[in-house]
Structure formats: C-alpha cells, structure tokens
PDB file of C-alpha atoms in Angstrom:
ATOM      1  CA  MET A1334     -21.855 215.351 109.002  1.00  0.00           C
ATOM      2  CA  LEU A1335     -23.243 217.941 111.578  1.00  0.00           C
ATOM      3  CA  TYR A1336     -20.394 216.752 113.881  1.00  0.00           C
ATOM      4  CA  ARG A1337     -17.656 217.084 111.410  1.00  0.00           C
ATOM      5  CA  GLN A1338     -18.756 220.710 110.638  1.00  0.00           C
ATOM      6  CA  PHE A1339     -18.846 221.538 114.182  1.00  0.00           C
ATOM      7  CA  LYS A1340     -15.467 220.070 114.654  1.00  0.00           C
ATOM      8  CA  GLN A1341     -14.226 222.253 111.767  1.00  0.00           C
ATOM      9  CA  LEU A1342     -15.585 225.314 113.213  1.00  0.00           C
ATOM     10  CA  LEU A1343     -14.070 224.790 116.585  1.00  0.00           C
ATOM     11  CA  ASP A1344     -10.789 224.121 114.855  1.00  0.00           C
ATOM     12  CA  ARG A1345     -10.840 227.331 112.940  1.00  0.00           C
ATOM     13  CA  GLN A1346     -11.440 229.098 116.118  1.00  0.00           C
ATOM     14  CA  ARG A1347      -8.836 227.512 118.113  1.00  0.00           C
ATOM     15  CA  ASN A1348      -6.039 227.570 115.377  1.00  0.00           C
ATOM     16  CA  PRO A1349      -7.043 230.295 112.604  1.00  0.00           C
ATOM     17  CA  GLU A1350      -3.432 230.415 111.175  1.00  0.00           C
ATOM     18  CA  LEU A1351      -3.454 226.611 110.729  1.00  0.00           C
ATOM     19  CA  SER A1352      -6.892 226.568 109.401  1.00  0.00           C
ATOM     20  CA  GLN A1353      -6.015 229.351 106.999  1.00  0.00           C
ATOM     21  CA  LEU A1354      -2.812 227.195 105.752  1.00  0.00           C
ATOM     22  CA  ARG A1355      -5.124 224.238 105.501  1.00  0.00           C
ATOM     23  CA  GLU A1356      -7.685 226.084 103.309  1.00  0.00           C
ATOM     24  CA  GLN A1357      -5.007 227.480 101.236  1.00  0.00           C
ATOM     25  CA  PHE A1358      -3.289 224.348 100.498  1.00  0.00           C
ATOM     26  CA  GLU A1359      -6.615 222.610  99.536  1.00  0.00           C
ATOM     27  CA  ARG A1360      -7.339 225.452  97.226  1.00  0.00           C
ATOM     28  CA  LEU A1361      -3.924 225.642  95.584  1.00  0.00           C
ATOM     29  CA  SER A1362      -3.974 221.768  95.239  1.00  0.00           C
ATOM     30  CA  LYS A1363      -7.323 221.761  93.476  1.00  0.00           C
ATOM     31  CA  GLY A1364      -6.265 224.391  91.257  1.00  0.00           C
ATOM     32  CA  LEU A1365      -3.428 221.905  90.062  1.00  0.00           C
ATOM     33  CA  LYS A1366      -6.189 219.713  88.620  1.00  0.00           C
ATOM     34  CA  LEU A1367      -4.201 216.644  89.191  1.00  0.00           C
ATOM     35  CA  PRO A1368      -4.707 213.618  87.237  1.00  0.00           C
ATOM     36  CA  GLN A1369      -7.180 211.028  88.140  1.00  0.00           C
ATOM     37  CA  GLY A1370      -5.507 208.611  90.569  1.00  0.00           C
ATOM     38  CA  VAL A1371      -3.009 211.093  91.843  1.00  0.00           C
ATOM     39  CA  GLN A1372      -3.273 212.550  95.299  1.00  0.00           C
ATOM     40  CA  MET A1373      -1.206 215.073  97.131  1.00  0.00           C
ATOM     41  CA  GLU A1374      -0.762 215.079 100.878  1.00  0.00           C
ATOM     42  CA  ASN A1375       1.003 217.375 103.502  1.00  0.00           C
ATOM     43  CA  ASP A1376       1.750 217.255 107.048  1.00  0.00           C
ATOM     44  CA  ASP A1377      -1.453 218.116 108.840  1.00  0.00           C
ATOM     45  CA  PHE A1378       0.313 220.618 110.929  1.00  0.00           C
ATOM     46  CA  PHE A1379       2.788 222.054 108.295  1.00  0.00           C
ATOM     47  CA  GLU A1380       5.609 221.192 110.366  1.00  0.00           C
ATOM     48  CA  LYS A1381       7.452 219.376 107.201  1.00  0.00           C
ATOM     49  CA  GLU A1382       8.438 221.145 104.014  1.00  0.00           C
ATOM     50  CA  GLU A1383       7.467 218.209 101.914  1.00  0.00           C
ATOM     51  CA  LEU A1384       4.766 216.735  99.922  1.00  0.00           C
ATOM     52  CA  LEU A1385       3.534 213.147  99.502  1.00  0.00           C
ATOM     53  CA  LEU A1386       2.125 212.126  96.148  1.00  0.00           C
ATOM     54  CA  LYS A1387       0.131 208.971  95.944  1.00  0.00           C
ATOM     55  CA  ILE A1388      -0.380 207.317  92.387  1.00  0.00           C
ATOM     56  CA  LYS A1389      -2.808 204.566  91.633  1.00  0.00           C
ATOM     57  CA  ALA A1390      -2.102 202.915  88.548  1.00  0.00           C
ATOM     58  CA  SER A1391      -3.129 199.394  86.913  1.00  0.00           C
ATOM     59  CA  SER A1392      -0.466 199.211  84.151  1.00  0.00           C
ATOM     60  CA  SER A1393       2.719 200.705  83.164  1.00  0.00           C
ATOM     61  CA  LYS A1394       1.186 202.484  80.323  1.00  0.00           C
ATOM     62  CA  GLU A1395      -1.612 204.158  82.966  1.00  0.00           C
ATOM     63  CA  LEU A1396       1.477 204.987  85.257  1.00  0.00           C
ATOM     64  CA  LEU A1397       3.510 206.559  82.363  1.00  0.00           C
ATOM     65  CA  SER A1398       0.430 208.545  81.291  1.00  0.00           C
ATOM     66  CA  GLN A1399      -0.126 209.962  84.877  1.00  0.00           C
ATOM     67  CA  LEU A1400       3.491 210.926  85.367  1.00  0.00           C
ATOM     68  CA  GLU A1401       3.461 212.930  82.029  1.00  0.00           C
ATOM     69  CA  ARG A1402       0.363 214.789  83.108  1.00  0.00           C
ATOM     70  CA  LEU A1403       1.867 215.159  86.542  1.00  0.00           C
ATOM     71  CA  ARG A1404       4.928 216.744  84.853  1.00  0.00           C
ATOM     72  CA  ASP A1405       2.380 219.380  83.392  1.00  0.00           C
ATOM     73  CA  CYS A1406       1.165 220.371  86.914  1.00  0.00           C
ATOM     74  CA  LEU A1407       4.661 220.973  87.856  1.00  0.00           C
ATOM     75  CA  ASP A1408       4.939 224.097  85.660  1.00  0.00           C
ATOM     76  CA  GLN A1409       2.066 225.633  87.323  1.00  0.00           C
ATOM     77  CA  SER A1410       2.068 228.660  89.551  1.00  0.00           C
ATOM     78  CA  GLU A1411       0.196 226.599  92.060  1.00  0.00           C
ATOM     79  CA  MET A1412       2.840 224.226  92.597  1.00  0.00           C
ATOM     80  CA  GLU A1413       5.410 226.809  93.298  1.00  0.00           C
ATOM     81  CA  ALA A1414       3.040 228.488  95.701  1.00  0.00           C
ATOM     82  CA  ILE A1415       2.518 225.204  97.676  1.00  0.00           C
ATOM     83  CA  PHE A1416       6.123 224.884  98.096  1.00  0.00           C
ATOM     84  CA  ARG A1417       6.783 228.425  99.082  1.00  0.00           C
ATOM     85  CA  MET A1418       3.825 227.866 101.865  1.00  0.00           C
ATOM     86  CA  LEU A1419       5.385 224.904 103.125  1.00  0.00           C
ATOM     87  CA  GLN A1420       8.775 226.621 103.525  1.00  0.00           C
ATOM     88  CA  GLY A1421       7.097 229.102 105.728  1.00  0.00           C
TER      89      GLY A1421
END
C-alpha cells in the first residue's frame, strides 16, 4: 500500500498533466454511477479517443437491465465531458 502511494506521488510529479487527466477521468466516471457489473476503461496514456466498456451478466435478462441503465448514463453531462476530454 505504501509503495503504491509513493509510486502515485512520483507519477504526479513526473507527469502532472497525465495525472490530472487520470484524476479527471476517475472523477467523471464515478459521477456516472454506472450499473453494477459495468466498468469503463480508457487508454492509460490518453492516446486513443475511445472508451472500453466491460459488462458482466449471467443472463440475457440481466444484460438487458444493465444496458437499459447504461442508456440512462449516456444522457448525463459527465459522459459528454469524458468524450471531450478524450478528444483533447
């Protein structure tokens, strides 16, 4: 745990802009309140203008429910802000 915190501190000092982007992405993605079982990932260095969504579902009914809740997330301002951030 201490090693991870130390590494994060060094990363922030070495790459302050990248660290700021990562923190902003984390804050915005948490604000979306994605459904349980849905994860949003991005390129670690923000070189790609795309997102990766991972959805875990154990039935078609569960998948449909997650997709419907995910649809609600698309209308939130955080989602637009994430794509603007990825596009530079």
